[in-house]
Amino acid sequence: MKNYISVASAVLAIGLLASGACKKPAEKAETASAKQSEPTAVIVFSIGESKIQHADLTEEKAGLGASLKSGDKLVTKAKAKVDIQFADGSAIRISENSQLEFATLALNAKGNTDTRLALVSGKVFAKVNKASKDDQFSVITPTAIAGVRGTSFLVDRTKPDKSVIKVLEGSVAVSPRVKALEGLSDEEIDANAGLKKVKESLEKAEIVLEKNESSLVKASDKAFGTNDTAKVAALDKDIPKAVTKLNGAGISKSEEQEINTIVTVDKGTADKIVKLNEENASGKLDEKSAAVNEAERKKVEEELAKRQEEELKRFKNVLVSAPKDLKTKQDLVNYYEKLEKIVMADGTSFIGAIVDQQGSTMIVHTEQGIKRINQADVQEVIYDFQTKTNL
């Protein structure tokens, strides 16, 4: 069985649950017994300027130990990043200049999680830990839905007219998002010939991304985001063209590095940092207690920063010990997003991407694999060589 879920169908089912006003008493009792709780997500790492806008209209700094619930929004400024951990151990990193809404954070009576994040703008990296096929984890943008199961991926909404989804591990089901259908039951959709056709087109348009694959969802926010059912019915011809799989545009080194260095903590540490944050925000600590609180927070922050540095070092070592299979200069540019030309003192030269510097040895990834070059033998390094030549 494929390791993914169809989120387009899952989102349409939400409308069915929400709109079923005439349920039988037994069904009502069953619904009540399975009433969902709202677990919190916890910030486990934060650098730069960012803030949480809570659903109750209060705001706070997005610092270590701050909690988020359904309806909250997190906003990051330039050069900021925030790591957030969920109740099931899944974690995300919100990149700089991003806005992410926590549309749903729920846990039902059977212990299944339902996490739905709305990326308004910017970029989010995710490492999803799904213990059950009934767990739900999805990231939506104004025009796209990415539903996952046990995977590492990213969603990029840095451009207002498109969404890009890339997969590092596992599978992601990607489909266009038509907001008007999300509040309707299958019966309501099927009763309208135009909407039924759009629903069928959405199901056909869904594509599944596997490891190292990516897709582009390009659609008009005005069209796909409308609640006007007449306009939605006219989308049928546009939906098949909205999602395309991208060739040669898999995840880059910098993106993979972000995913690999996402911080997670054990439950004890999560509880500790939440308590420290709540005590600090209470305003009830005396000067001595506040100093102790701050010292504890700083200690945890330093430990997590150290872990990130260790993960970064491990990632760089893997790039050298088990290099990617990059056969052409274009492959190198796609992954490293750069090329260098290293001109040697004897007149020879190499073209590749400098991966690391170990003492006086330069580690370069070329079309022939990893090369170690003594810096003393180098006459010149031409940076951003991909912009100076035709590949």
Short mmCIF file of C-alpha atoms in Angstrom, two decimals:
data_model
loop_
_atom_site.label_atom_id
_atom_site.label_comp_id
_atom_site.label_asym_id
_atom_site.label_seq_id
_atom_site.Cartn_x
_atom_site.Cartn_y
_atom_site.Cartn_z
CA MET A 1 0.00 0.00 0.00
CA LYS A 2 1.29 3.46 -0.90
CA ASN A 3 2.52 5.56 1.98
CA TYR A 4 0.34 8.62 1.41
CA ILE A 5 -3.19 9.96 1.86
CA SER A 6 -5.51 11.78 -0.48
CA VAL A 7 -6.03 15.09 1.23
CA ALA A 8 -8.30 16.47 -1.46
CA SER A 9 -10.85 13.82 -0.50
CA ALA A 10 -10.17 14.35 3.19
CA VAL A 11 -10.87 18.07 2.94
CA LEU A 12 -14.11 17.49 1.09
CA ALA A 13 -15.15 15.09 3.86
CA ILE A 14 -14.75 17.87 6.42
CA GLY A 15 -17.68 19.66 4.86
CA LEU A 16 -19.79 16.52 5.18
CA LEU A 17 -19.12 16.26 8.91
CA ALA A 18 -19.71 19.94 9.48
CA SER A 19 -22.91 20.21 7.48
CA GLY A 20 -24.74 17.11 8.73
CA ALA A 21 -27.34 19.00 10.80
CA CYS A 22 -29.91 16.18 10.94
CA LYS A 23 -28.08 13.36 12.66
CA LYS A 24 -29.77 10.50 14.51
CA PRO A 25 -29.57 10.47 18.34
CA ALA A 26 -27.21 7.49 18.22
CA GLU A 27 -24.96 9.35 15.80
CA LYS A 28 -24.97 12.39 18.07
CA ALA A 29 -23.96 10.22 21.03
CA GLU A 30 -21.18 8.66 18.99
CA THR A 31 -19.98 12.11 17.93
CA ALA A 32 -20.00 13.32 21.52
CA SER A 33 -18.00 10.31 22.69
CA ALA A 34 -15.37 11.02 20.03
CA LYS A 35 -15.22 14.73 20.79
CA GLN A 36 -11.88 16.14 19.80
CA SER A 37 -9.52 17.78 22.23
CA GLU A 38 -7.16 20.54 21.21
CA PRO A 39 -3.52 19.72 21.92
CA THR A 40 -0.98 22.50 21.78
CA ALA A 41 2.09 22.87 19.62
CA VAL A 42 5.25 24.10 21.34
CA ILE A 43 8.07 26.32 20.10
CA VAL A 44 11.32 24.46 20.72
CA PHE A 45 13.72 26.78 18.91
CA SER A 46 13.52 30.41 17.79
CA ILE A 47 15.94 32.95 16.41
CA GLY A 48 15.25 36.42 15.05
CA GLU A 49 12.07 38.46 15.36
CA SER A 50 8.76 36.62 15.27
CA LYS A 51 5.42 36.73 17.06
CA ILE A 52 2.31 34.69 17.78
CA GLN A 53 -1.10 36.20 17.12
CA HIS A 54 -3.49 34.14 19.25
CA ALA A 55 -7.07 33.42 18.27
CA ASP A 56 -8.23 35.50 21.28
CA LEU A 57 -6.48 38.54 19.69
CA THR A 58 -3.61 38.59 22.22
CA GLU A 59 -0.01 38.54 21.01
CA GLU A 60 3.28 37.28 22.38
CA LYS A 61 6.85 36.83 21.25
CA ALA A 62 7.42 33.48 19.54
CA GLY A 63 10.02 32.41 22.08
CA LEU A 64 11.11 29.09 23.57
CA GLY A 65 8.21 27.31 25.27
CA ALA A 66 5.41 29.40 23.78
CA SER A 67 2.32 27.34 22.91
CA LEU A 68 0.04 27.48 19.89
CA LYS A 69 -3.52 26.20 19.48
CA SER A 70 -6.08 26.02 16.70
CA GLY A 71 -6.77 29.48 15.31
CA ASP A 72 -3.37 30.94 16.21
CA LYS A 73 -1.04 32.51 13.65
CA LEU A 74 2.75 32.79 13.64
CA VAL A 75 4.56 35.56 11.76
CA THR A 76 8.33 35.65 11.17
CA LYS A 77 10.39 38.64 10.05
CA ALA A 78 13.61 38.73 7.99
CA LYS A 79 16.41 36.39 9.16
CA ALA A 80 14.09 34.66 11.64
CA LYS A 81 13.20 30.97 11.93
CA VAL A 82 11.04 29.05 14.38
CA ASP A 83 10.89 25.30 15.10
CA ILE A 84 7.59 23.96 16.40
CA GLN A 85 6.87 20.50 17.79
CA PHE A 86 3.43 18.84 17.82
CA ALA A 87 1.86 16.39 20.24
CA ASP A 88 2.67 13.39 18.01
CA GLY A 89 6.36 14.30 17.72
CA SER A 90 6.06 15.83 14.26
CA ALA A 91 7.93 19.10 13.82
CA ILE A 92 8.12 22.02 11.40
CA ARG A 93 10.44 24.92 10.73
CA ILE A 94 8.89 28.21 9.68
CA SER A 95 11.30 30.20 7.55
CA GLU A 96 11.83 33.94 7.49
CA ASN A 97 9.17 36.34 6.17
CA SER A 98 6.41 33.77 6.61
CA GLN A 99 2.85 33.69 7.90
CA LEU A 100 1.48 30.34 9.07
CA GLU A 101 -1.99 29.76 10.51
CA PHE A 102 -2.71 26.77 12.74
CA ALA A 103 -6.09 25.95 11.22
CA THR A 104 -6.62 22.71 13.16
CA LEU A 105 -4.73 21.02 16.00
CA ALA A 106 -6.97 18.22 17.20
CA LEU A 107 -6.82 14.84 18.90
CA ASN A 108 -9.86 12.55 18.93
CA ALA A 109 -10.92 9.99 21.52
CA LYS A 110 -9.06 7.24 19.65
CA GLY A 111 -5.80 9.18 19.86
CA ASN A 112 -5.64 10.11 16.17
CA THR A 113 -4.19 13.53 15.38
CA ASP A 114 -5.52 16.04 12.88
CA THR A 115 -3.04 18.79 12.04
CA ARG A 116 -3.84 21.32 9.34
CA LEU A 117 -1.58 24.28 8.69
CA ALA A 118 -2.39 27.17 6.37
CA LEU A 119 0.67 28.77 4.80
CA VAL A 120 -0.37 32.29 3.83
CA SER A 121 3.12 33.29 2.65
CA GLY A 122 6.73 32.20 3.00
CA LYS A 123 8.10 28.70 3.44
CA VAL A 124 7.59 25.82 5.88
CA PHE A 125 9.73 22.68 6.28
CA ALA A 126 8.21 19.58 7.89
CA LYS A 127 9.23 16.26 9.44
CA VAL A 128 6.03 14.32 9.97
CA ASN A 129 5.78 11.44 12.41
CA LYS A 130 2.51 9.60 11.80
CA ALA A 131 1.95 6.51 13.90
CA SER A 132 -1.43 5.62 12.37
CA LYS A 133 -2.96 5.72 8.90
CA ASP A 134 -5.87 7.60 10.49
CA ASP A 135 -3.64 10.50 11.55
CA GLN A 136 -3.99 13.53 9.32
CA PHE A 137 -1.29 16.11 8.53
CA SER A 138 -1.67 18.65 5.75
CA VAL A 139 -0.36 22.02 4.69
CA ILE A 140 -2.61 24.23 2.59
CA THR A 141 -1.96 27.44 0.70
CA PRO A 142 -4.60 29.64 -0.95
CA THR A 143 -4.45 27.39 -4.02
CA ALA A 144 -2.86 24.07 -3.01
CA ILE A 145 -3.25 21.17 -0.58
CA ALA A 146 -0.32 18.95 0.43
CA GLY A 147 -1.26 15.89 2.47
CA VAL A 148 1.41 13.64 3.90
CA ARG A 149 2.16 10.44 5.77
CA GLY A 150 5.48 9.78 7.51
CA THR A 151 7.57 12.12 5.41
CA SER A 152 9.91 15.09 5.17
CA PHE A 153 8.91 17.84 2.78
CA LEU A 154 8.57 21.57 2.25
CA VAL A 155 5.92 23.95 0.96
CA ASP A 156 7.07 27.20 -0.64
CA ARG A 157 4.65 30.10 -0.94
CA THR A 158 7.22 32.88 -1.37
CA LYS A 159 5.67 33.82 -4.73
CA PRO A 160 2.03 34.99 -4.54
CA ASP A 161 0.94 33.30 -7.77
CA LYS A 162 2.20 29.78 -7.11
CA SER A 163 2.97 27.11 -4.51
CA VAL A 164 5.88 24.68 -4.78
CA ILE A 165 5.95 21.38 -2.88
CA LYS A 166 9.15 19.31 -2.63
CA VAL A 167 9.62 15.90 -1.01
CA LEU A 168 12.78 14.70 0.73
CA GLU A 169 11.44 11.40 2.09
CA GLY A 170 8.13 9.55 1.84
CA SER A 171 5.17 10.66 -0.28
CA VAL A 172 2.93 13.70 -0.56
CA ALA A 173 -0.42 13.91 -2.33
CA VAL A 174 -0.83 17.31 -3.98
CA SER A 175 -4.00 18.78 -5.44
CA PRO A 176 -5.45 22.20 -6.25
CA ARG A 177 -7.49 23.81 -3.49
CA VAL A 178 -10.99 25.10 -4.22
CA LYS A 179 -12.21 26.79 -1.05
CA ALA A 180 -15.88 26.82 -1.97
CA LEU A 181 -16.09 23.02 -1.89
CA GLU A 182 -14.62 22.73 1.60
CA GLY A 183 -17.86 23.76 3.30
CA LEU A 184 -20.12 21.46 1.30
CA SER A 185 -21.10 17.83 1.78
CA ASP A 186 -20.72 15.28 -1.02
CA GLU A 187 -24.52 15.29 -1.37
CA GLU A 188 -24.59 19.08 -1.81
CA ILE A 189 -21.79 18.96 -4.37
CA ASP A 190 -23.36 16.06 -6.30
CA ALA A 191 -26.67 17.95 -6.46
CA ASN A 192 -24.99 20.68 -8.53
CA ALA A 193 -23.78 19.42 -11.92
CA GLY A 194 -21.09 22.11 -12.19
CA LEU A 195 -19.67 21.53 -8.73
CA LYS A 196 -19.77 17.77 -9.18
CA LYS A 197 -17.68 18.14 -12.32
CA VAL A 198 -15.17 20.33 -10.45
CA LYS A 199 -14.95 17.74 -7.66
CA GLU A 200 -14.25 14.98 -10.19
CA SER A 201 -11.62 17.16 -11.89
CA LEU A 202 -9.92 17.75 -8.53
CA GLU A 203 -9.72 14.03 -7.85
CA LYS A 204 -8.17 13.44 -11.28
CA ALA A 205 -5.75 16.37 -10.89
CA GLU A 206 -4.19 15.05 -7.69
CA ILE A 207 -0.61 13.87 -8.14
CA VAL A 208 1.62 11.93 -5.76
CA LEU A 209 5.17 13.11 -5.18
CA GLU A 210 7.77 10.58 -4.12
CA LYS A 211 11.30 11.06 -2.77
CA ASN A 212 13.25 13.89 -4.50
CA GLU A 213 10.23 14.94 -6.57
CA SER A 214 8.54 18.34 -6.64
CA SER A 215 5.46 20.00 -8.07
CA LEU A 216 4.17 23.44 -8.92
CA VAL A 217 0.61 24.50 -8.20
CA LYS A 218 -0.15 27.61 -10.20
CA ALA A 219 -3.64 28.98 -9.89
CA SER A 220 -5.45 32.26 -9.44
CA ASP A 221 -6.29 33.08 -5.81
CA LYS A 222 -9.30 35.04 -7.05
CA ALA A 223 -10.68 32.11 -9.01
CA PHE A 224 -9.73 29.17 -6.80
CA GLY A 225 -10.37 31.13 -3.61
CA THR A 226 -13.87 32.29 -4.41
CA ASN A 227 -16.99 31.06 -2.61
CA ASP A 228 -19.19 31.95 -5.58
CA THR A 229 -20.44 28.53 -6.68
CA ALA A 230 -21.20 29.76 -10.21
CA LYS A 231 -17.59 30.88 -10.68
CA VAL A 232 -16.31 27.69 -9.08
CA ALA A 233 -18.28 25.59 -11.56
CA ALA A 234 -16.39 27.34 -14.35
CA LEU A 235 -13.05 26.16 -12.97
CA ASP A 236 -13.36 22.71 -14.50
CA LYS A 237 -11.18 23.62 -17.51
CA ASP A 238 -8.46 25.23 -15.35
CA ILE A 239 -8.03 22.52 -12.72
CA PRO A 240 -6.13 19.96 -14.88
CA LYS A 241 -3.52 22.64 -15.69
CA ALA A 242 -3.08 23.82 -12.09
CA VAL A 243 -0.71 21.08 -10.84
CA THR A 244 2.43 20.06 -12.71
CA LYS A 245 5.34 17.86 -11.70
CA LEU A 246 8.67 19.65 -12.03
CA ASN A 247 11.58 17.93 -13.76
CA GLY A 248 15.09 18.40 -12.37
CA ALA A 249 13.92 20.68 -9.58
CA GLY A 250 14.12 18.49 -6.52
CA ILE A 251 15.04 19.59 -3.05
CA SER A 252 18.22 21.68 -2.79
CA LYS A 253 21.11 21.34 -0.37
CA SER A 254 20.04 24.40 1.64
CA GLU A 255 16.46 23.09 1.86
CA GLU A 256 17.60 19.60 2.89
CA GLN A 257 19.84 21.20 5.50
CA GLU A 258 16.89 23.08 6.99
CA ILE A 259 14.86 19.87 7.32
CA ASN A 260 17.77 17.91 8.79
CA THR A 261 18.46 20.51 11.48
CA ILE A 262 14.88 20.89 12.74
CA VAL A 263 14.98 20.56 16.53
CA THR A 264 12.76 18.19 18.52
CA VAL A 265 12.72 17.47 22.25
CA ASP A 266 11.43 14.76 24.58
CA LYS A 267 8.16 15.26 26.47
CA GLY A 268 9.93 16.13 29.71
CA THR A 269 11.87 18.95 28.06
CA ALA A 270 8.75 20.16 26.23
CA ASP A 271 6.80 20.35 29.50
CA LYS A 272 9.71 22.12 31.16
CA ILE A 273 10.07 24.88 28.57
CA VAL A 274 6.29 25.45 28.50
CA LYS A 275 6.27 25.85 32.29
CA LEU A 276 9.23 28.24 32.19
CA ASN A 277 7.48 30.33 29.53
CA GLU A 278 4.20 30.44 31.47
CA GLU A 279 5.94 31.43 34.69
CA ASN A 280 7.88 34.16 32.92
CA ALA A 281 4.70 35.53 31.29
CA SER A 282 2.71 35.48 34.53
CA GLY A 283 4.43 38.56 35.94
CA LYS A 284 4.34 36.96 39.39
CA LEU A 285 8.03 36.07 39.69
CA ASP A 286 10.18 38.09 42.05
CA GLU A 287 13.58 39.30 40.84
CA LYS A 288 15.46 36.26 42.14
CA SER A 289 12.99 33.75 40.70
CA ALA A 290 12.94 35.58 37.36
CA ALA A 291 16.75 35.35 37.19
CA VAL A 292 16.61 31.59 37.90
CA ASN A 293 13.89 31.18 35.25
CA GLU A 294 15.95 33.07 32.66
CA ALA A 295 19.06 31.02 33.46
CA GLU A 296 17.10 27.78 32.95
CA ARG A 297 15.66 29.01 29.64
CA LYS A 298 19.10 30.08 28.43
CA LYS A 299 20.56 26.69 29.36
CA VAL A 300 17.92 24.86 27.32
CA GLU A 301 18.40 27.24 24.38
CA GLU A 302 22.16 26.64 24.42
CA GLU A 303 21.65 22.86 24.51
CA LEU A 304 19.30 22.99 21.53
CA ALA A 305 21.62 25.30 19.59
CA LYS A 306 24.45 22.84 20.23
CA ARG A 307 22.31 19.99 18.92
CA GLN A 308 21.60 21.99 15.77
CA GLU A 309 25.32 22.55 15.24
CA GLU A 310 25.93 18.81 15.67
CA GLU A 311 23.21 17.97 13.15
CA LEU A 312 24.65 20.49 10.69
CA LYS A 313 28.12 18.96 11.07
CA ARG A 314 26.68 15.48 10.55
CA PHE A 315 24.82 16.65 7.44
CA LYS A 316 27.99 18.16 5.93
CA ASN A 317 29.92 14.96 6.66
CA VAL A 318 27.29 12.91 4.83
CA LEU A 319 27.57 15.20 1.80
CA VAL A 320 31.23 14.16 1.58
CA SER A 321 31.07 10.53 2.72
CA ALA A 322 27.92 9.64 0.76
CA PRO A 323 27.65 12.29 -1.98
CA LYS A 324 24.55 12.75 -4.08
CA ASP A 325 24.54 11.13 -7.51
CA LEU A 326 24.92 14.34 -9.52
CA LYS A 327 26.11 13.55 -13.05
CA THR A 328 25.95 16.94 -14.78
CA LYS A 329 26.74 20.57 -14.04
CA GLN A 330 23.01 21.28 -14.13
CA ASP A 331 22.44 18.60 -11.48
CA LEU A 332 25.08 20.29 -9.33
CA VAL A 333 23.46 23.71 -9.76
CA ASN A 334 20.00 22.34 -9.00
CA TYR A 335 21.18 20.87 -5.71
CA TYR A 336 23.88 23.28 -4.51
CA GLU A 337 22.35 26.35 -6.21
CA LYS A 338 25.84 27.45 -7.25
CA LEU A 339 29.00 26.41 -9.09
CA GLU A 340 32.64 27.37 -8.66
CA LYS A 341 35.50 27.09 -11.11
CA ILE A 342 38.76 26.25 -9.32
CA VAL A 343 41.81 27.21 -11.38
CA MET A 344 44.96 25.37 -10.31
CA ALA A 345 48.52 26.77 -10.32
CA ASP A 346 49.52 24.20 -12.97
CA GLY A 347 46.89 25.53 -15.39
CA THR A 348 44.30 22.76 -14.92
CA SER A 349 40.85 23.55 -13.54
CA PHE A 350 37.81 21.93 -11.93
CA ILE A 351 34.15 22.95 -12.05
CA GLY A 352 31.95 21.98 -9.14
CA ALA A 353 30.42 23.09 -5.86
CA ILE A 354 32.58 23.67 -2.80
CA VAL A 355 30.99 21.51 -0.12
CA ASP A 356 33.32 22.14 2.81
CA GLN A 357 36.73 23.40 3.90
CA GLN A 358 38.70 21.05 6.16
CA GLY A 359 41.86 22.81 7.24
CA SER A 360 43.83 23.54 4.07
CA THR A 361 41.78 21.03 2.04
CA MET A 362 38.92 22.19 -0.17
CA ILE A 363 36.14 19.60 -0.66
CA VAL A 364 34.55 20.02 -4.10
CA HIS A 365 31.64 18.06 -5.60
CA THR A 366 32.22 17.68 -9.36
CA GLU A 367 30.55 15.68 -12.12
CA GLN A 368 33.09 12.93 -11.38
CA GLY A 369 32.32 12.93 -7.66
CA ILE A 370 34.09 14.38 -4.61
CA LYS A 371 37.55 15.89 -5.09
CA ARG A 372 39.90 17.04 -2.32
CA ILE A 373 42.06 19.96 -3.38
CA ASN A 374 44.99 21.44 -1.48
CA GLN A 375 44.29 25.14 -1.16
CA ALA A 376 48.00 25.91 -1.63
CA ASP A 377 47.74 24.51 -5.18
CA VAL A 378 44.83 26.80 -6.11
CA GLN A 379 45.52 29.90 -8.16
CA GLU A 380 41.96 31.28 -8.33
CA VAL A 381 38.36 30.45 -7.42
CA ILE A 382 35.66 31.87 -9.71
CA TYR A 383 32.44 31.99 -7.68
CA ASP A 384 28.90 31.84 -9.11
CA PHE A 385 30.36 30.30 -12.25
CA GLN A 386 26.89 29.15 -13.36
CA THR A 387 26.03 32.78 -14.14
CA LYS A 388 29.11 33.19 -16.33
CA THR A 389 28.68 30.19 -18.62
CA ASN A 390 26.07 28.22 -20.54
CA LEU A 391 25.56 24.84 -18.88
#
